[in-house]
PDB file of C-alpha atoms in Angstrom:
ATOM      1  CA  MET A   1       8.875 -12.596  -0.070  1.00 70.00           C
ATOM      2  CA  PRO A   2       6.593 -13.409   2.910  1.00 80.00           C
ATOM      3  CA  PRO A   3       4.765 -16.688   2.393  1.00 86.00           C
ATOM      4  CA  LEU A   4       1.034 -15.918   2.294  1.00 92.00           C
ATOM      5  CA  TYR A   5       0.644 -14.989  -1.377  1.00 94.00           C
ATOM      6  CA  PRO A   6       2.917 -17.802  -2.675  1.00 93.00           C
ATOM      7  CA  PHE A   7       1.052 -20.225  -0.395  1.00 93.00           C
ATOM      8  CA  LEU A   8      -2.308 -19.134  -1.840  1.00 94.00           C
ATOM      9  CA  ILE A   9      -0.964 -19.460  -5.388  1.00 95.00           C
ATOM     10  CA  ARG A  10       0.400 -22.923  -4.732  1.00 94.00           C
ATOM     11  CA  SER A  11      -2.826 -24.069  -3.068  1.00 95.00           C
ATOM     12  CA  VAL A  12      -5.092 -22.822  -5.860  1.00 95.00           C
ATOM     13  CA  SER A  13      -2.706 -24.091  -8.536  1.00 95.00           C
ATOM     14  CA  SER A  14      -2.569 -27.618  -7.131  1.00 95.00           C
ATOM     15  CA  THR A  15      -6.269 -27.784  -6.220  1.00 94.00           C
ATOM     16  CA  PHE A  16      -7.586 -26.696  -9.624  1.00 93.00           C
ATOM     17  CA  ASN A  17      -4.657 -27.916 -11.754  1.00 93.00           C
ATOM     18  CA  LEU A  18      -3.777 -24.414 -12.949  1.00 93.00           C
ATOM     19  CA  SER A  19      -0.465 -22.797 -13.795  1.00 95.00           C
ATOM     20  CA  THR A  20       0.972 -20.671 -11.005  1.00 94.00           C
ATOM     21  CA  LEU A  21       0.567 -17.549 -13.168  1.00 93.00           C
ATOM     22  CA  THR A  22      -3.126 -18.237 -13.762  1.00 95.00           C
ATOM     23  CA  ALA A  23      -3.643 -18.980 -10.084  1.00 96.00           C
ATOM     24  CA  GLY A  24      -1.840 -15.755  -9.123  1.00 95.00           C
ATOM     25  CA  ILE A  25      -3.995 -13.677 -11.458  1.00 95.00           C
ATOM     26  CA  LEU A  26      -7.221 -15.301 -10.235  1.00 96.00           C
ATOM     27  CA  ILE A  27      -6.279 -14.731  -6.597  1.00 96.00           C
ATOM     28  CA  GLY A  28      -5.246 -11.172  -7.379  1.00 96.00           C
ATOM     29  CA  ASN A  29      -8.487 -10.342  -9.176  1.00 97.00           C
ATOM     30  CA  LEU A  30     -10.624 -11.782  -6.386  1.00 97.00           C
ATOM     31  CA  ALA A  31      -8.551  -9.984  -3.766  1.00 97.00           C
ATOM     32  CA  TYR A  32      -8.873  -6.756  -5.767  1.00 98.00           C
ATOM     33  CA  LEU A  33     -12.672  -6.945  -5.843  1.00 97.00           C
ATOM     34  CA  LEU A  34     -12.816  -7.687  -2.134  1.00 98.00           C
ATOM     35  CA  GLY A  35     -10.174  -5.026  -1.489  1.00 98.00           C
ATOM     36  CA  LEU A  36     -12.246  -2.382  -3.256  1.00 98.00           C
ATOM     37  CA  PHE A  37     -15.208  -3.387  -1.099  1.00 97.00           C
ATOM     38  CA  ALA A  38     -13.076  -3.068   2.047  1.00 98.00           C
ATOM     39  CA  PHE A  39     -11.642   0.259   0.875  1.00 98.00           C
ATOM     40  CA  TYR A  40     -15.108   1.667   0.171  1.00 98.00           C
ATOM     41  CA  HIS A  41     -16.312   0.805   3.675  1.00 98.00           C
ATOM     42  CA  TYR A  42     -13.089   2.105   5.216  1.00 98.00           C
ATOM     43  CA  VAL A  43     -13.653   5.465   3.528  1.00 98.00           C
ATOM     44  CA  LEU A  44     -17.312   5.411   4.553  1.00 98.00           C
ATOM     45  CA  GLU A  45     -16.284   4.745   8.147  1.00 97.00           C
ATOM     46  CA  GLU A  46     -13.858   7.685   8.010  1.00 97.00           C
ATOM     47  CA  THR A  47     -16.098  10.214   6.278  1.00 97.00           C
ATOM     48  CA  ARG A  48     -19.714   9.048   6.688  1.00 95.00           C
ATOM     49  CA  GLU A  49     -20.232  10.351   3.161  1.00 96.00           C
ATOM     50  CA  GLU A  50     -21.274   7.927   0.434  1.00 97.00           C
ATOM     51  CA  ASP A  51     -20.419  10.277  -2.427  1.00 97.00           C
ATOM     52  CA  VAL A  52     -16.865  10.687  -1.114  1.00 98.00           C
ATOM     53  CA  SER A  53     -16.557   6.918  -0.647  1.00 98.00           C
ATOM     54  CA  ARG A  54     -17.691   6.219  -4.200  1.00 98.00           C
ATOM     55  CA  ARG A  55     -15.393   8.880  -5.616  1.00 98.00           C
ATOM     56  CA  ALA A  56     -12.389   7.632  -3.626  1.00 98.00           C
ATOM     57  CA  LEU A  57     -13.090   4.123  -4.895  1.00 98.00           C
ATOM     58  CA  PHE A  58     -13.275   5.400  -8.466  1.00 97.00           C
ATOM     59  CA  TYR A  59     -10.048   7.386  -8.077  1.00 98.00           C
ATOM     60  CA  LEU A  60      -8.211   4.337  -6.739  1.00 98.00           C
ATOM     61  CA  ALA A  61      -9.488   2.141  -9.567  1.00 97.00           C
ATOM     62  CA  SER A  62      -8.599   4.848 -12.109  1.00 97.00           C
ATOM     63  CA  PHE A  63      -5.112   5.478 -10.761  1.00 97.00           C
ATOM     64  CA  PRO A  64      -2.424   5.112 -13.457  1.00 96.00           C
ATOM     65  CA  THR A  65      -0.859   2.020 -11.889  1.00 96.00           C
ATOM     66  CA  SER A  66      -4.062   0.363 -10.658  1.00 96.00           C
ATOM     67  CA  PHE A  67      -3.567  -2.306 -13.339  1.00 95.00           C
ATOM     68  CA  PHE A  68      -1.106  -3.897 -10.903  1.00 95.00           C
ATOM     69  CA  PHE A  69      -4.169  -4.926  -8.903  1.00 96.00           C
ATOM     70  CA  LEU A  70      -5.091  -7.195 -11.816  1.00 93.00           C
ATOM     71  CA  ALA A  71      -1.649  -8.749 -12.234  1.00 88.00           C
ATOM     72  CA  ALA A  72       0.150 -11.475 -10.307  1.00 88.00           C
ATOM     73  CA  TYR A  73       1.610  -9.029  -7.777  1.00 92.00           C
ATOM     74  CA  THR A  74       1.081  -8.694  -4.027  1.00 94.00           C
ATOM     75  CA  GLU A  75      -0.686  -5.341  -4.469  1.00 96.00           C
ATOM     76  CA  PRO A  76      -4.297  -6.644  -4.524  1.00 97.00           C
ATOM     77  CA  VAL A  77      -3.817  -9.000  -1.579  1.00 97.00           C
ATOM     78  CA  PHE A  78      -2.136  -6.251   0.421  1.00 97.00           C
ATOM     79  CA  LEU A  79      -4.920  -3.814  -0.498  1.00 98.00           C
ATOM     80  CA  LEU A  80      -7.447  -6.291   0.852  1.00 98.00           C
ATOM     81  CA  PHE A  81      -5.745  -6.994   4.159  1.00 98.00           C
ATOM     82  CA  SER A  82      -4.510  -3.461   4.882  1.00 98.00           C
ATOM     83  CA  GLY A  83      -7.952  -2.046   4.054  1.00 98.00           C
ATOM     84  CA  LEU A  84      -9.611  -4.601   6.324  1.00 98.00           C
ATOM     85  CA  THR A  85      -7.097  -3.849   9.089  1.00 98.00           C
ATOM     86  CA  LEU A  86      -7.960  -0.146   9.038  1.00 98.00           C
ATOM     87  CA  LEU A  87     -11.688  -0.751   8.643  1.00 98.00           C
ATOM     88  CA  THR A  88     -12.033  -3.233  11.484  1.00 98.00           C
ATOM     89  CA  PHE A  89      -9.943  -1.092  13.829  1.00 97.00           C
ATOM     90  CA  LEU A  90     -12.199   1.903  13.185  1.00 96.00           C
ATOM     91  CA  LYS A  91     -15.185  -0.351  13.851  1.00 95.00           C
ATOM     92  CA  LYS A  92     -13.566  -1.402  17.146  1.00 93.00           C
ATOM     93  CA  ARG A  93     -13.251  -5.030  16.092  1.00 95.00           C
ATOM     94  CA  TRP A  94      -9.809  -5.331  17.575  1.00 93.00           C
ATOM     95  CA  VAL A  95      -9.260  -9.082  17.166  1.00 96.00           C
ATOM     96  CA  CYS A  96     -10.256  -8.985  13.490  1.00 97.00           C
ATOM     97  CA  SER A  97      -7.963  -6.008  12.970  1.00 97.00           C
ATOM     98  CA  GLY A  98      -5.061  -7.966  14.453  1.00 97.00           C
ATOM     99  CA  ILE A  99      -5.781 -10.982  12.270  1.00 97.00           C
ATOM    100  CA  PHE A 100      -5.956  -8.891   9.104  1.00 98.00           C
ATOM    101  CA  GLY A 101      -2.879  -6.910  10.133  1.00 97.00           C
ATOM    102  CA  GLY A 102      -0.977 -10.150  10.622  1.00 97.00           C
ATOM    103  CA  ALA A 103      -2.151 -11.343   7.193  1.00 97.00           C
ATOM    104  CA  ALA A 104      -0.943  -8.070   5.640  1.00 97.00           C
ATOM    105  CA  ALA A 105       2.479  -8.575   7.248  1.00 96.00           C
ATOM    106  CA  LEU A 106       2.548 -12.124   5.871  1.00 96.00           C
ATOM    107  CA  THR A 107       1.800 -10.719   2.411  1.00 95.00           C
ATOM    108  CA  ARG A 108       4.486  -8.018   2.243  1.00 93.00           C
ATOM    109  CA  LEU A 109       7.359  -7.104   4.531  1.00 90.00           C
ATOM    110  CA  THR A 110       6.051  -3.542   4.643  1.00 93.00           C
ATOM    111  CA  GLY A 111       2.908  -4.847   6.331  1.00 95.00           C
ATOM    112  CA  THR A 112       4.883  -4.692   9.566  1.00 95.00           C
ATOM    113  CA  LEU A 113       4.517  -0.913   9.372  1.00 96.00           C
ATOM    114  CA  LEU A 114       0.835  -1.302  10.263  1.00 98.00           C
ATOM    115  CA  ILE A 115       1.987  -1.781  13.845  1.00 97.00           C
ATOM    116  CA  THR A 116       2.842   1.930  14.060  1.00 97.00           C
ATOM    117  CA  PRO A 117      -0.595   3.454  13.275  1.00 97.00           C
ATOM    118  CA  LEU A 118      -2.375   0.709  15.203  1.00 97.00           C
ATOM    119  CA  ALA A 119      -0.205   1.327  18.273  1.00 96.00           C
ATOM    120  CA  ALA A 120      -0.638   5.104  18.030  1.00 95.00           C
ATOM    121  CA  ALA A 121      -4.408   4.786  17.777  1.00 94.00           C
ATOM    122  CA  ALA A 122      -4.519   2.176  20.558  1.00 93.00           C
ATOM    123  CA  PHE A 123      -2.428   4.374  22.863  1.00 90.00           C
ATOM    124  CA  LEU A 124      -4.854   7.271  22.487  1.00 84.00           C
ATOM    125  CA  THR A 125      -8.035   5.227  22.874  1.00 77.00           C
ATOM    126  CA  LYS A 126     -10.200   7.137  25.345  1.00 65.00           C
ATOM    127  CA  GLN A 127     -12.584   4.327  26.277  1.00 59.00           C
ATOM    128  CA  ALA A 128     -11.569   3.551  29.858  1.00 51.00           C
ATOM    129  CA  ARG A 129     -13.321   0.179  30.016  1.00 62.00           C
ATOM    130  CA  ALA A 130     -11.788  -1.025  26.760  1.00 67.00           C
ATOM    131  CA  ARG A 131      -8.448   0.705  26.939  1.00 75.00           C
ATOM    132  CA  TRP A 132      -6.477  -2.554  26.598  1.00 82.00           C
ATOM    133  CA  LYS A 133      -8.584  -4.101  23.834  1.00 88.00           C
ATOM    134  CA  PRO A 134      -7.212  -2.035  20.897  1.00 91.00           C
ATOM    135  CA  TRP A 135      -3.800  -3.491  21.676  1.00 93.00           C
ATOM    136  CA  LEU A 136      -5.101  -6.847  20.476  1.00 95.00           C
ATOM    137  CA  SER A 137      -4.829  -5.478  16.947  1.00 96.00           C
ATOM    138  CA  VAL A 138      -1.213  -4.512  17.588  1.00 96.00           C
ATOM    139  CA  VAL A 139      -0.385  -7.927  19.053  1.00 96.00           C
ATOM    140  CA  GLY A 140      -2.004  -9.757  16.133  1.00 96.00           C
ATOM    141  CA  THR A 141      -0.121  -7.694  13.575  1.00 97.00           C
ATOM    142  CA  ALA A 142       3.149  -8.134  15.478  1.00 96.00           C
ATOM    143  CA  LEU A 143       2.665 -11.904  15.623  1.00 96.00           C
ATOM    144  CA  GLY A 144       2.040 -12.028  11.882  1.00 94.00           C
ATOM    145  CA  SER A 145       5.150  -9.933  11.325  1.00 93.00           C
ATOM    146  CA  ALA A 146       7.246 -12.273  13.464  1.00 92.00           C
ATOM    147  CA  LEU A 147       6.113 -15.584  11.951  1.00 89.00           C
ATOM    148  CA  PHE A 148       8.154 -15.439   8.746  1.00 86.00           C
ATOM    149  CA  PRO A 149      11.463 -14.347  10.359  1.00 83.00           C
ATOM    150  CA  LEU A 150      10.985 -16.943  13.114  1.00 83.00           C
ATOM    151  CA  TYR A 151      10.345 -19.660  10.557  1.00 77.00           C
ATOM    152  CA  LEU A 152      13.538 -18.758   8.694  1.00 79.00           C
ATOM    153  CA  TRP A 153      15.485 -18.700  11.937  1.00 76.00           C
ATOM    154  CA  LEU A 154      14.181 -21.951  13.438  1.00 74.00           C
ATOM    155  CA  SER A 155      13.644 -24.050  10.308  1.00 76.00           C
ATOM    156  CA  VAL A 156      16.079 -22.744   7.693  1.00 73.00           C
ATOM    157  CA  ASP A 157      18.819 -21.557  10.070  1.00 72.00           C
ATOM    158  CA  LYS A 158      18.819 -18.012   8.710  1.00 77.00           C
ATOM    159  CA  PRO A 159      18.896 -14.899  10.899  1.00 74.00           C
ATOM    160  CA  PRO A 160      15.525 -13.200  11.559  1.00 71.00           C
ATOM    161  CA  TRP A 161      16.644 -10.139   9.586  1.00 68.00           C
ATOM    162  CA  ALA A 162      17.344 -12.242   6.471  1.00 66.00           C
ATOM    163  CA  PRO A 163      14.104 -11.154   4.682  1.00 70.00           C
ATOM    164  CA  LEU A 164      15.111  -7.511   4.999  1.00 67.00           C
ATOM    165  CA  LYS A 165      18.604  -8.251   3.675  1.00 69.00           C
ATOM    166  CA  MET A 166      17.181 -10.213   0.749  1.00 69.00           C
ATOM    167  CA  GLN A 167      14.737  -7.438  -0.071  1.00 66.00           C
ATOM    168  CA  THR A 168      17.523  -4.850   0.080  1.00 65.00           C
ATOM    169  CA  ALA A 169      19.703  -6.955  -2.204  1.00 63.00           C
ATOM    170  CA  ARG A 170      16.777  -7.420  -4.583  1.00 62.00           C
ATOM    171  CA  PHE A 171      16.619  -3.726  -5.462  1.00 64.00           C
ATOM    172  CA  HIS A 172      20.401  -3.266  -5.088  1.00 63.00           C
ATOM    173  CA  GLY A 173      20.097  -0.524  -2.542  1.00 72.00           C
ATOM    174  CA  GLY A 174      19.408   0.253   1.076  1.00 81.00           C
ATOM    175  CA  PHE A 175      18.130   3.096   3.220  1.00 84.00           C
ATOM    176  CA  SER A 176      19.214   6.706   3.450  1.00 85.00           C
ATOM    177  CA  PHE A 177      18.208   9.933   5.161  1.00 90.00           C
ATOM    178  CA  PRO A 178      14.573  10.801   4.279  1.00 93.00           C
ATOM    179  CA  GLY A 179      14.376  12.581   0.942  1.00 93.00           C
ATOM    180  CA  MET A 180      17.882  11.758  -0.248  1.00 94.00           C
ATOM    181  CA  ASN A 181      16.445   9.294  -2.748  1.00 93.00           C
ATOM    182  CA  VAL A 182      14.347  12.101  -4.215  1.00 95.00           C
ATOM    183  CA  LEU A 183      17.399  14.365  -4.502  1.00 94.00           C
ATOM    184  CA  HIS A 184      19.368  11.596  -6.202  1.00 93.00           C
ATOM    185  CA  ALA A 185      16.491  11.016  -8.621  1.00 93.00           C
ATOM    186  CA  LEU A 186      16.392  14.750  -9.386  1.00 94.00           C
ATOM    187  CA  GLU A 187      20.144  14.669  -9.989  1.00 93.00           C
ATOM    188  CA  LYS A 188      19.676  11.920 -12.585  1.00 92.00           C
ATOM    189  CA  VAL A 189      16.992  13.999 -14.306  1.00 92.00           C
ATOM    190  CA  ILE A 190      19.166  17.130 -14.379  1.00 93.00           C
ATOM    191  CA  ARG A 191      22.099  15.162 -15.792  1.00 92.00           C
ATOM    192  CA  GLY A 192      19.885  13.660 -18.486  1.00 91.00           C
ATOM    193  CA  GLN A 193      20.491  10.123 -17.217  1.00 89.00           C
ATOM    194  CA  ALA A 194      16.897   9.360 -16.243  1.00 87.00           C
ATOM    195  CA  LEU A 195      14.641   6.865 -17.975  1.00 87.00           C
ATOM    196  CA  ILE A 196      10.897   7.337 -18.465  1.00 88.00           C
ATOM    197  CA  ALA A 197      10.306   5.112 -15.434  1.00 88.00           C
ATOM    198  CA  ASP A 198      12.527   7.422 -13.344  1.00 91.00           C
ATOM    199  CA  TYR A 199      10.463  10.468 -14.314  1.00 93.00           C
ATOM    200  CA  LEU A 200       7.254   8.663 -13.403  1.00 94.00           C
ATOM    201  CA  ASP A 201       8.641   7.393 -10.080  1.00 94.00           C
ATOM    202  CA  LEU A 202       9.784  10.892  -9.207  1.00 95.00           C
ATOM    203  CA  ALA A 203       6.479  12.517 -10.184  1.00 96.00           C
ATOM    204  CA  PHE A 204       4.428  10.023  -8.190  1.00 97.00           C
ATOM    205  CA  ILE A 205       6.513  10.169  -5.019  1.00 97.00           C
ATOM    206  CA  LEU A 206       6.502  13.988  -5.146  1.00 97.00           C
ATOM    207  CA  LEU A 207       2.724  14.007  -5.574  1.00 97.00           C
ATOM    208  CA  PHE A 208       2.114  11.838  -2.530  1.00 97.00           C
ATOM    209  CA  THR A 209       4.710  13.745  -0.520  1.00 97.00           C
ATOM    210  CA  LEU A 210       2.808  16.965  -1.224  1.00 97.00           C
ATOM    211  CA  LEU A 211      -0.480  15.284  -0.339  1.00 97.00           C
ATOM    212  CA  ILE A 212       0.800  14.875   3.212  1.00 97.00           C
ATOM    213  CA  ILE A 213      -0.370  18.451   3.859  1.00 97.00           C
ATOM    214  CA  PRO A 214      -4.083  17.890   3.153  1.00 97.00           C
ATOM    215  CA  VAL A 215      -3.938  14.446   4.780  1.00 98.00           C
ATOM    216  CA  VAL A 216      -2.508  15.783   8.055  1.00 97.00           C
ATOM    217  CA  ASN A 217      -4.838  18.816   8.019  1.00 97.00           C
ATOM    218  CA  SER A 218      -7.915  16.705   7.277  1.00 96.00           C
ATOM    219  CA  ASP A 219     -10.447  15.362   9.746  1.00 96.00           C
ATOM    220  CA  LEU A 220      -9.296  11.794   9.152  1.00 97.00           C
ATOM    221  CA  SER A 221      -8.591   9.615  12.169  1.00 96.00           C
ATOM    222  CA  LEU A 222      -5.176   9.476  13.801  1.00 96.00           C
ATOM    223  CA  LEU A 223      -4.996   5.885  12.569  1.00 97.00           C
ATOM    224  CA  SER A 224      -5.159   6.975   8.920  1.00 98.00           C
ATOM    225  CA  LYS A 225      -2.779   9.890   9.365  1.00 98.00           C
ATOM    226  CA  VAL A 226      -0.068   7.832  11.085  1.00 98.00           C
ATOM    227  CA  TYR A 227      -0.601   5.056   8.529  1.00 98.00           C
ATOM    228  CA  TYR A 228       0.096   7.554   5.754  1.00 98.00           C
ATOM    229  CA  LEU A 229       3.128   9.050   7.478  1.00 97.00           C
ATOM    230  CA  SER A 230       4.614   5.612   8.210  1.00 97.00           C
ATOM    231  CA  PHE A 231       4.530   4.461   4.604  1.00 97.00           C
ATOM    232  CA  LEU A 232       5.643   7.830   3.275  1.00 97.00           C
ATOM    233  CA  LEU A 233       8.678   7.790   5.572  1.00 96.00           C
ATOM    234  CA  LEU A 234       9.551   4.315   4.337  1.00 95.00           C
ATOM    235  CA  TYR A 235       9.432   5.258   0.665  1.00 95.00           C
ATOM    236  CA  LEU A 236      11.354   8.466   1.269  1.00 96.00           C
ATOM    237  CA  THR A 237      14.183   6.531   2.935  1.00 94.00           C
ATOM    238  CA  ARG A 238      14.278   3.443   0.697  1.00 90.00           C
ATOM    239  CA  GLU A 239      16.777   3.879  -2.139  1.00 88.00           C
ATOM    240  CA  ALA A 240      17.573   1.528  -5.008  1.00 82.00           C
ATOM    241  CA  GLY A 241      20.935   1.419  -6.749  1.00 75.00           C
ATOM    242  CA  THR A 242      20.878   2.927 -10.226  1.00 79.00           C
ATOM    243  CA  GLN A 243      17.219   3.986  -9.958  1.00 85.00           C
ATOM    244  CA  PRO A 244      16.765   5.659  -6.548  1.00 90.00           C
ATOM    245  CA  LEU A 245      12.941   5.545  -6.568  1.00 91.00           C
ATOM    246  CA  LEU A 246      12.551   2.206  -8.321  1.00 87.00           C
ATOM    247  CA  GLY A 247       8.986   0.866  -8.128  1.00 89.00           C
ATOM    248  CA  SER A 248       7.484   3.973  -6.521  1.00 93.00           C
ATOM    249  CA  THR A 249       4.761   4.164  -9.171  1.00 94.00           C
ATOM    250  CA  ARG A 250       3.132   1.045  -7.747  1.00 93.00           C
ATOM    251  CA  TYR A 251       4.234   1.360  -4.136  1.00 94.00           C
ATOM    252  CA  VAL A 252       2.217   4.580  -3.799  1.00 96.00           C
ATOM    253  CA  LEU A 253      -0.945   2.486  -4.157  1.00 97.00           C
ATOM    254  CA  VAL A 254      -0.730   1.867  -0.389  1.00 97.00           C
ATOM    255  CA  PHE A 255      -1.412   5.544   0.383  1.00 98.00           C
ATOM    256  CA  LEU A 256      -5.129   4.972   0.857  1.00 98.00           C
ATOM    257  CA  PRO A 257      -5.847   8.160   2.881  1.00 98.00           C
ATOM    258  CA  ALA A 258      -4.592  10.261  -0.044  1.00 98.00           C
ATOM    259  CA  PHE A 259      -7.446   8.979  -2.189  1.00 98.00           C
ATOM    260  CA  ILE A 260      -9.870  10.117   0.510  1.00 98.00           C
ATOM    261  CA  VAL A 261      -8.603  13.702   0.518  1.00 98.00           C
ATOM    262  CA  MET A 262      -8.571  13.708  -3.285  1.00 98.00           C
ATOM    263  CA  ALA A 263     -12.160  12.461  -3.265  1.00 98.00           C
ATOM    264  CA  LYS A 264     -13.167  15.272  -0.932  1.00 98.00           C
ATOM    265  CA  ALA A 265     -11.472  17.807  -3.192  1.00 97.00           C
ATOM    266  CA  GLY A 266     -13.225  16.101  -6.102  1.00 97.00           C
ATOM    267  CA  ARG A 267     -16.524  17.619  -4.999  1.00 97.00           C
ATOM    268  CA  ASN A 268     -15.310  20.471  -7.170  1.00 97.00           C
ATOM    269  CA  PRO A 269     -16.092  19.405 -10.775  1.00 97.00           C
ATOM    270  CA  LYS A 270     -12.860  20.976 -12.051  1.00 97.00           C
ATOM    271  CA  VAL A 271     -10.754  18.986  -9.584  1.00 97.00           C
ATOM    272  CA  ASN A 272     -12.698  15.828 -10.406  1.00 97.00           C
ATOM    273  CA  ARG A 273     -12.067  16.267 -14.127  1.00 97.00           C
ATOM    274  CA  LEU A 274      -8.385  17.035 -13.506  1.00 97.00           C
ATOM    275  CA  VAL A 275      -7.873  13.833 -11.504  1.00 97.00           C
ATOM    276  CA  LEU A 276      -9.647  11.626 -14.020  1.00 96.00           C
ATOM    277  CA  TYR A 277      -8.359  13.277 -17.207  1.00 97.00           C
ATOM    278  CA  VAL A 278      -4.787  12.872 -15.958  1.00 96.00           C
ATOM    279  CA  SER A 279      -5.297   9.353 -14.590  1.00 97.00           C
ATOM    280  CA  TRP A 280      -6.921   7.690 -17.596  1.00 96.00           C
ATOM    281  CA  PRO A 281      -4.334   8.532 -20.314  1.00 96.00           C
ATOM    282  CA  LEU A 282      -1.493   7.711 -17.941  1.00 95.00           C
ATOM    283  CA  GLN A 283      -3.138   4.417 -17.060  1.00 95.00           C
ATOM    284  CA  LEU A 284      -3.429   3.490 -20.744  1.00 94.00           C
ATOM    285  CA  PHE A 285       0.189   4.449 -21.388  1.00 93.00           C
ATOM    286  CA  MET A 286       1.630   2.683 -18.354  1.00 93.00           C
ATOM    287  CA  ALA A 287      -0.477  -0.445 -18.783  1.00 92.00           C
ATOM    288  CA  GLY A 288       0.601  -0.592 -22.425  1.00 91.00           C
ATOM    289  CA  GLN A 289       4.247  -0.262 -21.441  1.00 88.00           C
ATOM    290  CA  PHE A 290       3.783  -3.002 -18.866  1.00 88.00           C
ATOM    291  CA  VAL A 291       2.211  -5.376 -21.406  1.00 85.00           C
ATOM    292  CA  LEU A 292       5.004  -4.644 -23.901  1.00 83.00           C
ATOM    293  CA  TRP A 293       7.686  -5.202 -21.233  1.00 78.00           C
ATOM    294  CA  GLY A 294       8.724  -1.553 -21.471  1.00 71.00           C
ATOM    295  CA  TRP A 295       8.986  -1.761 -17.697  1.00 66.00           C
ATOM    296  CA  ILE A 296       7.644  -4.019 -14.956  1.00 62.00           C
ATOM    297  CA  GLY A 297       7.292  -1.623 -12.032  1.00 64.00           C
TER     298      GLY A 297
END
């Protein structure tokens, strides 16, 4: 795991004489509140519509696996820094965007993917006088992405790709052609070998794969569209061993633009009720299973 979240936990734990679990939960809850604030303003910057921003915020908070934002996981910290990265880039605060992008990469390995949408948006910047400035966000994110591998290489004598190998070993899998993990998950379902978690992982990844159509056809910025495509490609190629889509129910929380298009569709009262009436019971069920150690995501 990249060092930022463990470093924060250790610092808070030692400073306030708390257990690491308590420190992790406190950091996560604070990051979640700040992350929701950043997400709201990111949506507002994209849409200029307060009702859509409020609805997108409510949909994200109501999502079936949003309880992970309140647990000692990297989800809330990553929400905060990825949301701030997108927000500050849209506001043309390139240095801040690079700093937050680097922090996101130091929170989760997948934060490195932020380089792709930032670079795409920077490449197409039409402001002649400031054409080079958006690349500061790319450089900052790239530096943050490089710090952990460089540390392992120079201080621990491990190859720079060691974090990726460790992460791959952690879920006993690797990478395959895009969509093969979905086909393998479907095969398990057809053969009757799937667990409840497998059904949920499959349903969630299919939902956000289908949402690529309204996301790409929306009036969202290129930054948001490429961000969505980058993370979707990752989770369609990543495959675990016995559970091909392992953890997808919480990994889909990074698909922030999807909540924007859902919020726009939610102007229709029927769509709004559908989203919420499906989300709330599922959230209760999945949070209950998590508390009872039925699964850990």
